[in-house]
Short mmCIF file of C-alpha atoms and ligand atoms in Angstrom, two decimals:
data_model
loop_
_atom_site.label_atom_id
_atom_site.label_comp_id
_atom_site.label_asym_id
_atom_site.label_seq_id
_atom_site.Cartn_x
_atom_site.Cartn_y
_atom_site.Cartn_z
CA UNK A 1 -22.23 -38.27 8.24
CA UNK A 2 -22.79 -37.48 4.47
CA UNK A 3 -20.12 -37.65 1.68
CA UNK A 4 -17.15 -35.77 2.27
CA UNK A 5 -16.08 -33.55 -0.65
CA UNK A 6 -12.64 -34.46 -1.87
CA UNK A 7 -10.75 -35.34 -5.07
CA UNK A 8 -11.67 -39.07 -4.50
CA UNK A 9 -15.36 -38.28 -4.21
CA UNK A 10 -15.16 -36.11 -7.32
CA UNK A 11 -13.44 -39.02 -9.29
CA UNK A 12 -15.92 -41.51 -7.80
CA UNK A 13 -18.94 -39.40 -8.82
CA UNK A 14 -17.32 -38.80 -12.16
CA UNK A 15 -17.64 -42.40 -12.91
CA UNK A 16 -21.36 -42.29 -12.64
CA UNK A 17 -21.54 -39.11 -14.40
CA UNK A 18 -22.15 -37.02 -11.51
CA UNK A 19 -25.73 -38.39 -10.97
CA UNK A 20 -25.26 -39.71 -7.49
CA UNK A 21 -24.11 -36.59 -5.50
CA UNK A 22 -25.92 -36.55 -2.30
CA UNK A 23 -28.03 -33.36 -1.54
CA UNK A 24 -25.99 -30.90 0.24
CA UNK A 25 -28.56 -30.76 3.04
CA UNK A 26 -31.89 -32.33 3.97
CA UNK A 27 -35.39 -30.53 3.66
CA UNK A 28 -37.00 -31.99 6.83
CA UNK A 29 -40.48 -30.88 8.02
CA UNK A 30 -40.14 -28.99 11.35
CA UNK A 31 -40.37 -30.79 14.60
CA UNK A 32 -42.79 -29.82 17.35
CA UNK A 33 -40.05 -28.61 19.57
CA UNK A 34 -36.27 -27.59 19.49
CA UNK A 35 -33.83 -26.55 22.01
CA UNK A 36 -32.96 -23.44 19.83
CA UNK A 37 -34.93 -21.93 16.96
CA UNK A 38 -32.77 -19.56 14.74
CA UNK A 39 -34.97 -17.09 12.69
CA UNK A 40 -33.18 -16.26 9.34
CA UNK A 41 -31.34 -18.43 6.99
CA UNK A 42 -28.76 -15.94 5.98
CA UNK A 43 -25.00 -16.51 6.61
CA UNK A 44 -25.23 -15.31 10.18
CA UNK A 45 -28.03 -17.53 11.00
CA UNK A 46 -26.58 -20.62 9.39
CA UNK A 47 -23.10 -19.84 10.97
CA UNK A 48 -24.96 -19.60 14.53
CA UNK A 49 -26.43 -22.85 13.95
CA UNK A 50 -23.21 -24.55 12.81
CA UNK A 51 -21.06 -23.29 15.81
CA UNK A 52 -24.10 -24.14 18.25
CA UNK A 53 -23.65 -27.71 17.06
CA UNK A 54 -19.89 -27.90 16.73
CA UNK A 55 -18.64 -25.77 19.68
CA UNK A 56 -21.32 -26.28 22.20
CA UNK A 57 -22.84 -29.67 21.10
CA UNK A 58 -26.21 -28.27 20.73
CA UNK A 59 -27.77 -30.00 17.65
CA UNK A 60 -31.62 -30.00 18.52
CA UNK A 61 -31.54 -26.79 16.54
CA UNK A 62 -33.82 -25.56 13.57
CA UNK A 63 -32.95 -22.60 11.19
CA UNK A 64 -36.32 -21.11 9.95
CA UNK A 65 -35.98 -19.09 6.78
CA UNK A 66 -39.00 -17.25 5.05
CA UNK A 67 -37.49 -17.69 1.49
CA UNK A 68 -34.50 -19.46 0.50
CA UNK A 69 -31.00 -19.77 1.99
CA UNK A 70 -29.04 -16.77 1.48
CA UNK A 71 -31.80 -14.97 -0.39
CA UNK A 72 -31.38 -11.98 1.95
CA UNK A 73 -28.41 -9.78 2.12
CA UNK A 74 -25.96 -12.66 2.11
CA UNK A 75 -26.31 -13.11 -1.57
CA UNK A 76 -26.78 -9.34 -2.22
CA UNK A 77 -23.59 -8.15 -0.92
CA UNK A 78 -20.39 -7.23 -2.73
CA UNK A 79 -18.49 -9.72 -0.55
CA UNK A 80 -15.70 -7.44 0.84
CA UNK A 81 -14.03 -8.87 3.88
CA UNK A 82 -11.56 -6.91 6.10
CA UNK A 83 -10.91 -6.36 9.77
CA UNK A 84 -9.41 -2.83 9.87
CA UNK A 85 -11.94 -1.02 12.10
CA UNK A 86 -10.90 1.62 14.47
CA UNK A 87 -12.14 0.79 18.05
CA UNK A 88 -10.57 -2.25 19.86
CA UNK A 89 -14.09 -3.78 20.63
CA UNK A 90 -14.96 -3.74 16.74
CA UNK A 91 -11.49 -4.62 15.53
CA UNK A 92 -11.11 -7.54 17.63
CA UNK A 93 -14.64 -8.89 16.68
CA UNK A 94 -13.84 -8.58 12.97
CA UNK A 95 -10.31 -10.08 13.40
CA UNK A 96 -11.68 -13.06 15.01
CA UNK A 97 -14.00 -13.32 11.96
CA UNK A 98 -10.95 -12.98 9.62
CA UNK A 99 -9.17 -15.78 11.42
CA UNK A 100 -12.20 -18.06 10.99
CA UNK A 101 -12.41 -17.03 7.25
CA UNK A 102 -8.73 -18.21 6.87
CA UNK A 103 -9.52 -21.79 7.61
CA UNK A 104 -13.17 -21.92 6.64
CA UNK A 105 -13.21 -23.86 3.38
CA UNK A 106 -11.18 -26.70 5.10
CA UNK A 107 -13.37 -26.32 8.34
CA UNK A 108 -16.57 -26.69 6.29
CA UNK A 109 -15.23 -29.08 3.65
CA UNK A 110 -16.77 -26.42 1.29
CA UNK A 111 -14.95 -24.10 -0.84
CA UNK A 112 -16.08 -20.59 -0.07
CA UNK A 113 -13.55 -19.10 -2.39
CA UNK A 114 -12.01 -16.77 0.24
CA UNK A 115 -9.45 -14.67 -1.87
CA UNK A 116 -7.08 -12.60 0.15
CA UNK A 117 -6.49 -10.09 -2.60
CA UNK A 118 -6.15 -7.08 -0.23
CA UNK A 119 -8.42 -4.10 0.43
CA UNK A 120 -7.68 -0.48 -0.15
CA UNK A 121 -9.50 2.36 1.56
CA UNK A 122 -8.67 5.60 -0.28
CA UNK A 123 -8.22 8.90 1.30
CA UNK A 124 -9.05 12.01 -0.75
CA UNK A 125 -8.55 14.84 1.54
CA UNK A 126 -5.89 15.99 4.28
CA UNK A 127 -8.39 15.19 7.03
CA UNK A 128 -9.11 11.74 5.54
CA UNK A 129 -5.38 11.11 5.45
CA UNK A 130 -5.14 11.78 9.31
CA UNK A 131 -8.08 9.83 9.96
CA UNK A 132 -6.73 7.03 7.79
CA UNK A 133 -3.26 7.14 9.57
CA UNK A 134 -4.95 7.13 12.93
CA UNK A 135 -6.92 3.96 11.89
CA UNK A 136 -3.67 2.13 10.56
CA UNK A 137 -1.96 2.96 13.88
CA UNK A 138 -4.84 1.81 15.88
CA UNK A 139 -4.92 -1.47 13.75
CA UNK A 140 -1.22 -2.19 14.20
CA UNK A 141 -1.50 -1.84 17.90
CA UNK A 142 -4.27 -4.74 17.59
CA UNK A 143 -1.69 -6.71 15.39
CA UNK A 144 -3.92 -6.31 12.38
CA UNK A 145 -2.15 -6.18 9.14
CA UNK A 146 -2.87 -2.60 7.84
CA UNK A 147 -0.59 -0.32 6.41
CA UNK A 148 -0.60 3.19 4.97
CA UNK A 149 0.19 3.70 1.26
CA UNK A 150 1.40 6.67 -0.54
CA UNK A 151 -0.40 7.67 -3.79
CA UNK A 152 2.67 6.27 -5.64
CA UNK A 153 2.22 3.00 -3.99
CA UNK A 154 -1.46 2.84 -4.57
CA UNK A 155 -0.85 3.53 -8.31
CA UNK A 156 1.62 0.51 -8.27
CA UNK A 157 -1.03 -1.67 -6.84
CA UNK A 158 -4.01 -0.22 -9.08
CA UNK A 159 -2.30 0.89 -12.51
CA UNK A 160 -5.67 2.07 -13.76
CA UNK A 161 -6.58 4.46 -11.17
CA UNK A 162 -6.43 8.17 -11.84
CA UNK A 163 -4.69 9.85 -8.88
CA UNK A 164 -5.43 13.33 -9.96
CA UNK A 165 -9.04 13.32 -10.75
CA UNK A 166 -11.87 15.43 -9.15
CA UNK A 167 -11.28 13.10 -6.22
CA UNK A 168 -7.55 13.27 -5.78
CA UNK A 169 -5.91 10.12 -4.09
CA UNK A 170 -3.76 11.39 -1.19
CA UNK A 171 -3.09 8.05 0.31
CA UNK A 172 -4.95 4.91 1.38
CA UNK A 173 -4.85 2.19 4.01
CA UNK A 174 -4.23 -1.33 2.71
CA UNK A 175 -5.02 -4.63 4.42
CA UNK A 176 -3.31 -7.34 2.51
CA UNK A 177 -5.31 -10.16 4.33
CA UNK A 178 -8.59 -8.56 3.33
CA UNK A 179 -10.34 -9.78 0.17
CA UNK A 180 -13.48 -11.16 -1.09
CA UNK A 181 -15.32 -14.54 -0.80
CA UNK A 182 -18.12 -16.34 -2.70
CA UNK A 183 -21.33 -15.39 -0.82
CA UNK A 184 -23.66 -18.14 -1.84
CA UNK A 185 -21.07 -20.76 -1.06
CA UNK A 186 -20.81 -19.17 2.31
CA UNK A 187 -24.52 -19.81 3.15
CA UNK A 188 -24.33 -23.21 1.42
CA UNK A 189 -21.32 -24.51 3.25
CA UNK A 190 -22.51 -23.40 6.53
CA UNK A 191 -25.94 -25.00 5.61
CA UNK A 192 -24.25 -28.24 4.54
CA UNK A 193 -22.01 -28.34 7.68
CA UNK A 194 -24.87 -27.52 10.04
CA UNK A 195 -27.09 -30.21 8.63
CA UNK A 196 -24.32 -32.72 8.91
CA UNK A 197 -24.34 -31.87 12.65
CA UNK A 198 -28.04 -32.55 12.86
CA UNK A 199 -29.31 -29.10 12.40
CA UNK A 200 -32.85 -28.92 10.71
CA UNK A 201 -32.85 -26.20 8.02
CA UNK A 202 -36.26 -25.39 7.00
CA UNK A 203 -36.86 -23.03 4.02
CA UNK A 204 -40.11 -21.32 3.07
CA UNK A 205 -41.07 -21.12 6.66
CA UNK A 206 -41.54 -17.49 7.81
CA UNK A 207 -42.00 -16.59 11.31
CA UNK A 208 -45.15 -14.61 12.00
CA UNK A 209 -45.12 -14.33 15.78
CA UNK A 210 -42.85 -14.83 18.86
CA UNK A 211 -44.73 -16.21 21.79
CA UNK A 212 -43.83 -15.41 25.33
CA UNK A 213 -45.10 -16.48 28.75
CA UNK A 214 -44.16 -14.92 32.21
CA UNK A 215 -41.39 -12.89 30.29
CA UNK A 216 -39.74 -15.88 28.74
CA UNK A 217 -40.03 -17.04 25.00
CA UNK A 218 -42.00 -20.30 24.45
CA UNK A 219 -41.57 -20.47 20.63
CA UNK A 220 -42.56 -19.14 17.40
CA UNK A 221 -45.53 -18.96 15.12
CA UNK A 222 -44.74 -19.73 11.49
CA UNK A 223 -46.53 -20.50 8.20
CA UNK A 224 -46.14 -24.02 9.03
CA UNK A 225 -47.71 -23.73 12.53
CA UNK A 226 -46.39 -23.24 15.93
CA UNK A 227 -42.82 -24.41 16.81
CA UNK A 228 -41.95 -24.61 20.42
CA UNK A 229 -38.49 -23.54 21.44
CA UNK A 230 -36.44 -23.07 24.77
CA UNK A 231 -34.54 -20.25 23.09
CA UNK A 232 -35.13 -18.27 19.96
CA UNK A 233 -32.08 -16.57 18.05
CA UNK A 234 -33.21 -13.97 15.61
CA UNK A 235 -30.87 -13.04 12.78
CA UNK A 236 -33.03 -11.37 10.11
CA UNK A 237 -30.79 -8.30 8.96
CA UNK A 238 -33.17 -5.83 7.36
CA UNK A 239 -36.26 -7.28 8.96
CA UNK A 240 -34.96 -7.13 12.46
CA UNK A 241 -37.21 -4.38 13.50
CA UNK A 242 -40.30 -6.41 12.20
CA UNK A 243 -39.31 -9.39 14.41
CA UNK A 244 -38.47 -7.17 17.44
CA UNK A 245 -41.93 -5.81 17.19
CA UNK A 246 -43.43 -9.45 17.48
CA UNK A 247 -41.81 -9.70 20.92
CA UNK A 248 -42.70 -6.20 22.03
CA UNK A 249 -38.95 -5.01 21.69
CA UNK A 250 -38.07 -1.62 20.07
CA UNK A 251 -34.46 -1.69 18.49
CA UNK A 252 -32.49 1.45 17.65
CA UNK A 253 -32.48 0.36 14.08
CA UNK A 254 -33.31 2.00 10.70
CA UNK A 255 -33.76 -0.17 7.48
CA UNK A 256 -32.34 1.40 4.37
CA UNK A 257 -31.79 -0.02 0.86
CA UNK A 258 -28.23 -0.58 -0.24
CA UNK A 259 -27.53 -1.23 -3.88
CA UNK A 260 -24.84 -2.95 -6.03
CA UNK A 261 -24.24 -3.60 -9.60
CA UNK A 262 -22.14 -5.89 -11.71
CA UNK A 263 -20.80 -5.05 -15.11
CA UNK A 264 -20.26 -7.47 -18.09
CA UNK A 265 -17.06 -9.70 -17.96
CA UNK A 266 -13.93 -8.29 -18.89
CA UNK A 267 -10.41 -9.47 -18.76
CA UNK A 268 -8.52 -9.22 -15.41
CA UNK A 269 -7.92 -5.44 -14.73
CA UNK A 270 -8.29 -5.02 -10.99
CA UNK A 271 -6.71 -7.58 -8.65
CA UNK A 272 -7.53 -5.98 -5.34
CA UNK A 273 -10.52 -4.41 -3.67
CA UNK A 274 -10.67 -0.50 -3.86
CA UNK A 275 -13.15 1.46 -1.52
CA UNK A 276 -13.61 5.13 -1.18
CA UNK A 277 -15.91 6.37 1.74
CA UNK A 278 -15.92 9.88 0.44
CA UNK A 279 -17.55 9.19 -2.79
CA UNK A 280 -19.65 6.10 -1.82
CA UNK A 281 -18.31 3.76 -4.35
CA UNK A 282 -16.20 0.57 -4.14
CA UNK A 283 -15.04 -1.77 -6.80
CA UNK A 284 -13.44 -5.36 -7.27
CA UNK A 285 -13.39 -7.77 -10.12
CA UNK A 286 -15.00 -11.30 -9.60
CA UNK A 287 -13.35 -14.34 -10.81
CA UNK A 288 -15.76 -14.47 -13.67
CA UNK A 289 -14.53 -10.87 -14.84
CA UNK A 290 -17.51 -9.02 -13.84
CA UNK A 291 -16.66 -5.63 -11.98
CA UNK A 292 -18.50 -5.66 -8.78
CA UNK A 293 -19.51 -2.10 -7.74
CA UNK A 294 -21.32 -1.02 -4.50
CA UNK A 295 -22.94 2.14 -3.66
CA UNK A 296 -23.99 4.12 -0.47
CA UNK A 297 -27.30 3.59 1.13
CA UNK A 298 -30.38 5.17 -0.23
CA UNK A 299 -31.32 7.86 2.39
CA UNK A 300 -35.01 6.74 2.93
CA UNK A 301 -35.98 3.89 4.92
CA UNK A 302 -38.16 1.06 3.52
CA UNK A 303 -38.38 -2.73 2.97
CA UNK A 304 -38.40 -2.85 -0.92
CA UNK A 305 -35.28 -4.86 -2.05
CA UNK A 306 -34.52 -2.18 -4.64
CA UNK A 307 -33.20 1.39 -4.56
CA UNK A 308 -33.40 4.65 -6.58
CA UNK A 309 -31.60 5.34 -9.78
CA UNK A 310 -29.80 8.58 -8.76
CA UNK A 311 -27.74 6.78 -6.05
CA UNK A 312 -26.31 4.29 -8.44
CA UNK A 313 -25.90 7.04 -10.92
CA UNK A 314 -23.70 9.09 -8.45
CA UNK A 315 -21.67 5.91 -7.54
CA UNK A 316 -20.89 5.13 -11.36
CA UNK A 317 -20.05 8.91 -11.88
CA UNK A 318 -17.42 8.48 -9.07
CA UNK A 319 -16.03 5.16 -10.47
CA UNK A 320 -15.62 6.58 -13.98
CA UNK A 321 -13.99 9.73 -12.48
CA UNK A 322 -11.55 7.56 -10.59
CA UNK A 323 -11.27 4.86 -13.16
CA UNK A 324 -11.71 6.62 -16.71
CA UNK A 325 -10.70 3.44 -18.55
CA UNK A 326 -13.91 1.81 -17.30
CA UNK A 327 -16.20 4.55 -18.80
CA UNK A 328 -17.50 2.32 -21.58
CA UNK A 329 -18.08 -0.86 -19.69
CA UNK A 330 -21.61 -1.92 -19.65
CA UNK A 331 -23.42 -2.74 -16.48
CA UNK A 332 -25.18 -6.09 -16.61
CA UNK A 333 -27.30 -6.13 -13.45
CA UNK A 334 -28.29 -3.93 -10.37
CA UNK A 335 -30.09 -4.98 -7.17
CA UNK A 336 -30.66 -3.81 -3.66
CA UNK A 337 -30.82 -5.35 -0.15
CA UNK A 338 -32.24 -3.90 3.13
CA UNK A 339 -29.44 -3.09 5.55
CA UNK A 340 -30.13 -2.51 9.45
CA UNK A 341 -28.30 0.41 10.50
CA UNK A 342 -27.63 1.46 14.11
CA UNK A 343 -26.82 4.85 15.46
CA UNK A 344 -23.13 3.86 16.13
CA UNK A 345 -22.71 1.74 12.98
CA UNK A 346 -21.88 -1.39 15.05
CA UNK A 347 -23.86 -4.46 15.39
CA UNK A 348 -26.20 -5.78 18.29
CA UNK A 349 -25.29 -9.25 19.37
CA UNK A 350 -27.33 -9.58 22.56
CA UNK A 351 -29.56 -11.03 25.02
CA UNK A 352 -33.08 -9.21 25.42
CA UNK A 353 -35.42 -8.45 28.22
CA UNK A 354 -37.34 -11.42 27.07
CA UNK A 355 -35.69 -14.52 28.73
CA UNK A 356 -34.42 -17.00 26.04
CA UNK A 357 -34.74 -14.42 23.14
CA UNK A 358 -31.65 -13.18 21.49
CA UNK A 359 -30.95 -10.82 18.63
CA UNK A 360 -28.00 -10.43 16.31
CA UNK A 361 -28.56 -7.49 13.99
CA UNK A 362 -27.56 -4.02 13.04
CA UNK A 363 -24.67 -4.94 10.78
CA UNK A 364 -25.70 -2.35 8.39
CA UNK A 365 -23.57 -2.15 5.13
CA UNK A 366 -20.81 -4.39 6.56
CA UNK A 367 -22.00 -7.85 7.98
CA UNK A 368 -20.84 -10.17 5.39
CA UNK A 369 -17.18 -10.02 6.48
CA UNK A 370 -18.29 -10.84 10.10
CA UNK A 371 -20.46 -13.89 9.00
CA UNK A 372 -18.20 -16.62 10.72
CA UNK A 373 -17.29 -14.47 13.71
CA UNK A 374 -20.80 -13.29 14.29
CA UNK A 375 -22.12 -16.85 14.18
CA UNK A 376 -19.25 -17.88 16.50
CA UNK A 377 -19.94 -15.28 19.23
CA UNK A 378 -23.75 -15.54 18.90
CA UNK A 379 -23.62 -19.36 19.31
CA UNK A 380 -21.75 -18.68 22.57
CA UNK A 381 -24.28 -16.15 23.78
CA UNK A 382 -27.19 -18.33 23.11
CA UNK A 383 -25.56 -21.52 24.53
CA UNK A 384 -24.19 -19.93 27.62
CA UNK A 385 -26.93 -17.24 28.11
CA UNK A 386 -24.16 -14.72 28.46
CA UNK A 387 -21.99 -13.03 25.99
CA UNK A 388 -18.57 -13.99 24.91
CA UNK A 389 -15.86 -11.22 25.85
CA UNK A 390 -15.67 -10.42 22.08
CA UNK A 391 -19.44 -9.46 22.00
CA UNK A 392 -19.81 -8.35 25.36
CA UNK A 393 -19.66 -4.51 24.24
CA UNK A 394 -22.14 -5.08 21.61
CA UNK A 395 -25.21 -5.43 23.99
CA UNK A 396 -28.36 -3.77 23.24
CA UNK A 397 -27.97 -2.08 26.69
CA UNK A 398 -25.31 0.43 25.11
CA UNK A 399 -27.96 2.40 23.77
CA UNK A 400 -29.36 3.01 27.29
CA UNK A 401 -25.92 3.46 28.92
CA UNK A 402 -24.31 5.52 26.31
CA UNK A 403 -21.42 3.08 25.77
CA UNK A 404 -21.63 3.44 22.03
CA UNK A 405 -18.78 2.17 19.70
CA UNK A 406 -18.80 4.82 17.00
CA UNK A 407 -17.35 3.04 13.84
CA UNK A 408 -18.76 5.41 11.41
CA UNK A 409 -15.36 6.18 10.05
CA UNK A 410 -14.37 2.61 9.24
CA UNK A 411 -17.98 1.40 8.52
CA UNK A 412 -19.37 4.48 6.79
CA UNK A 413 -20.75 3.15 3.57
CA UNK A 414 -17.25 1.19 3.04
CA UNK A 415 -17.66 -2.51 3.79
C1 LIG B 501 -25.83 -4.18 -1.78
C2 LIG B 501 -25.03 -4.70 -0.42
C3 LIG B 501 -23.69 -4.91 -0.48
C4 LIG B 501 -23.12 -5.14 0.75
N1 LIG B 501 -21.63 -5.29 0.65
C5 LIG B 501 -21.23 -5.90 1.75
C6 LIG B 501 -19.63 -6.04 1.64
O1 LIG B 501 -19.14 -5.87 0.65
N2 LIG B 501 -19.08 -6.42 2.81
C7 LIG B 501 -19.85 -6.88 3.94
O2 LIG B 501 -19.16 -7.15 4.94
N3 LIG B 501 -21.10 -6.66 4.01
C8 LIG B 501 -21.70 -6.13 2.98
N4 LIG B 501 -23.11 -6.01 3.03
C9 LIG B 501 -23.92 -6.26 4.30
C10 LIG B 501 -24.18 -7.66 4.51
O3 LIG B 501 -24.66 -8.30 3.18
C11 LIG B 501 -24.97 -8.05 5.67
O4 LIG B 501 -24.72 -7.41 6.70
C12 LIG B 501 -24.93 -9.52 5.85
O5 LIG B 501 -24.98 -10.34 4.81
C13 LIG B 501 -26.20 -9.81 6.86
O6 LIG B 501 -26.12 -11.22 6.99
P1 LIG B 501 -27.30 -11.84 7.72
O7 LIG B 501 -27.14 -13.45 7.43
O8 LIG B 501 -27.61 -11.36 9.10
O9 LIG B 501 -28.54 -11.39 6.86
P2 LIG B 501 -29.44 -12.00 5.56
O10 LIG B 501 -28.48 -12.71 4.62
O11 LIG B 501 -30.37 -10.79 5.01
O12 LIG B 501 -30.32 -13.05 6.23
C14 LIG B 501 -31.46 -12.80 6.82
C15 LIG B 501 -32.69 -13.80 6.45
O13 LIG B 501 -33.62 -13.69 7.32
C16 LIG B 501 -34.93 -14.03 6.68
N5 LIG B 501 -36.04 -13.62 7.28
C17 LIG B 501 -36.46 -12.22 7.38
N6 LIG B 501 -37.62 -12.19 8.06
C18 LIG B 501 -37.95 -13.37 8.29
C19 LIG B 501 -39.03 -14.12 9.09
N7 LIG B 501 -40.02 -13.43 9.41
N8 LIG B 501 -38.90 -15.36 9.15
C20 LIG B 501 -38.00 -16.22 8.76
N9 LIG B 501 -36.90 -15.63 7.93
C21 LIG B 501 -36.90 -14.29 7.81
C22 LIG B 501 -34.56 -13.40 5.28
O14 LIG B 501 -35.28 -13.86 4.15
C23 LIG B 501 -33.10 -13.52 5.05
O15 LIG B 501 -32.63 -14.81 4.42
C24 LIG B 501 -23.77 -5.54 1.93
C25 LIG B 501 -25.27 -5.42 1.86
C26 LIG B 501 -25.79 -5.16 0.60
C27 LIG B 501 -27.34 -5.06 0.62
#
C-alpha cells in the first residue's frame, strides 16, 4: 500500500521540500494475460477497475487507455452532478451515484472537490413548468431532494438572473445536493485507488481489435501487442461504435460533438449551477473564478473533438440574454468532446451476445455525474456476468424489446 494522503504526509513531505512524494500510480508494461481488461481510461473505466478490485476482489485487471487518463470526456465536461431524472430506473441509478459521490473523497483518499452547491433547471414556458413539476413529484416519490422554486425564489438564489428576458423564467427545479466536482481529480483519484489495489493502468495503449473464438472473447489487440483476457469491458464513450464494430456488434448510438467554454476569472458571482434545456445553455463558476458554460450538441455526427462556431454563439447569446451583467466577460477557452447518444437518452450497461464482452456506453451529454455509480454497477455486471438490479433495465436488449427509458426531458442537453 502506498502513501496515504493526510495532514501528516503533507507535513512530512514538506520537510523534504515535497521532493519525495510517491507517484500516484505505477506505469507497468502490460502482462500477457488478465482476468479483466477494461478498454478506456476515463472516469467510468477507472471506476469500474476500482470497484472490481474493491467490491469483488478481482485485482488481475488492466485498464488500457489509448491516450492519457481522463483525456476523453472525463476532462472535457462541465462537471455537473445531479440525480433528478424522471423515471425510476434512471433516478435510482443516478441517486446511487450521488450517494457514492458524497463519500468519494474519503473512500479514494483523494480530494475530488465535490461541491454540493445545488443545481437549478429553469422552466421558461407553461409546458416546461408542468413538466418540471411532474419531475419534481417523481423525484420526491424516489426520495430525491428536488423541489420546485417560484421565479422569486430563483431570483433570491441567483440575483444576477434576468427573469423577464426573451426567455422568461416561470419557475425551476432545484436539487440542493447536486453540484460540481473536479473532473481530472476524479480520474486521478480512481486511478490511484485502483492502482493501490493492484490494477495495472496502461496509458498510450490503444485497442485495435477484439479477438473472439467460438462466440467468446479471448483478448484484445493493442498497439503494444495482443493481451489475453477472460473478460473485456469496453468503456470508451464517443468511440463506442468503433470498438463495437471490432467485435461485430452494431450499437444504437450516434456520436456527436458537445462543446463547452470557460471565461476569464472573475470574482464570485454565481454560487449554484443554472441550466436551461430550452435555450441549450448552462453555467456555473469554478473555484478559480472562471465561468464554466456548456452548449447543446452539434447536430452532425463525427469524431473530431471540436464543434462549430454557430453552436457556441447561440449558447452565449442565451447566456447574455439571461445574465446581461455577463455581457462583457471575455471567454478564455473553448473545446469539444464526442458524446455517444442513444435513442432514449439513457446509457447501455450490458452484457453482449459475445460471451465475456461487456459494454458501458451511451451516456451522451450526462455521464460525468454517473461516474462512481456507473463503475459500481458495471463492476458488478462484469464480476457476476449478470447485471445489478440498478442497471438491469439498461441492457442493450431494450432496443429489441422496446422497453426504452425515455429520459429526453431530464437529459436533453442538460447535464
Ligand atoms: C463538453 C461536454 C460537457 C459535458 N458536461 C457534462 C456535465 O456537466 N455533467 C455530466 O454528467 N456529464 C457531462 N458530459 C458527459 C460526460 O463527460 C461523459 O458522459 C463522461 O465523462 C463519459 O465518461 P467515460 O469515462 O465513459 O468517457 P471518457 O472520459 O471519454 O473515457 C473514454 C476513454 O476511452 C479512450 N479510448 C477510446 N478509444 C479507445 C481505444 N481504441 N483503446 C483504448 N482507449 C480508448 C479515450 O481516449 C478516453 O480516454 C459532458 C461531455 C462533454 C463533451
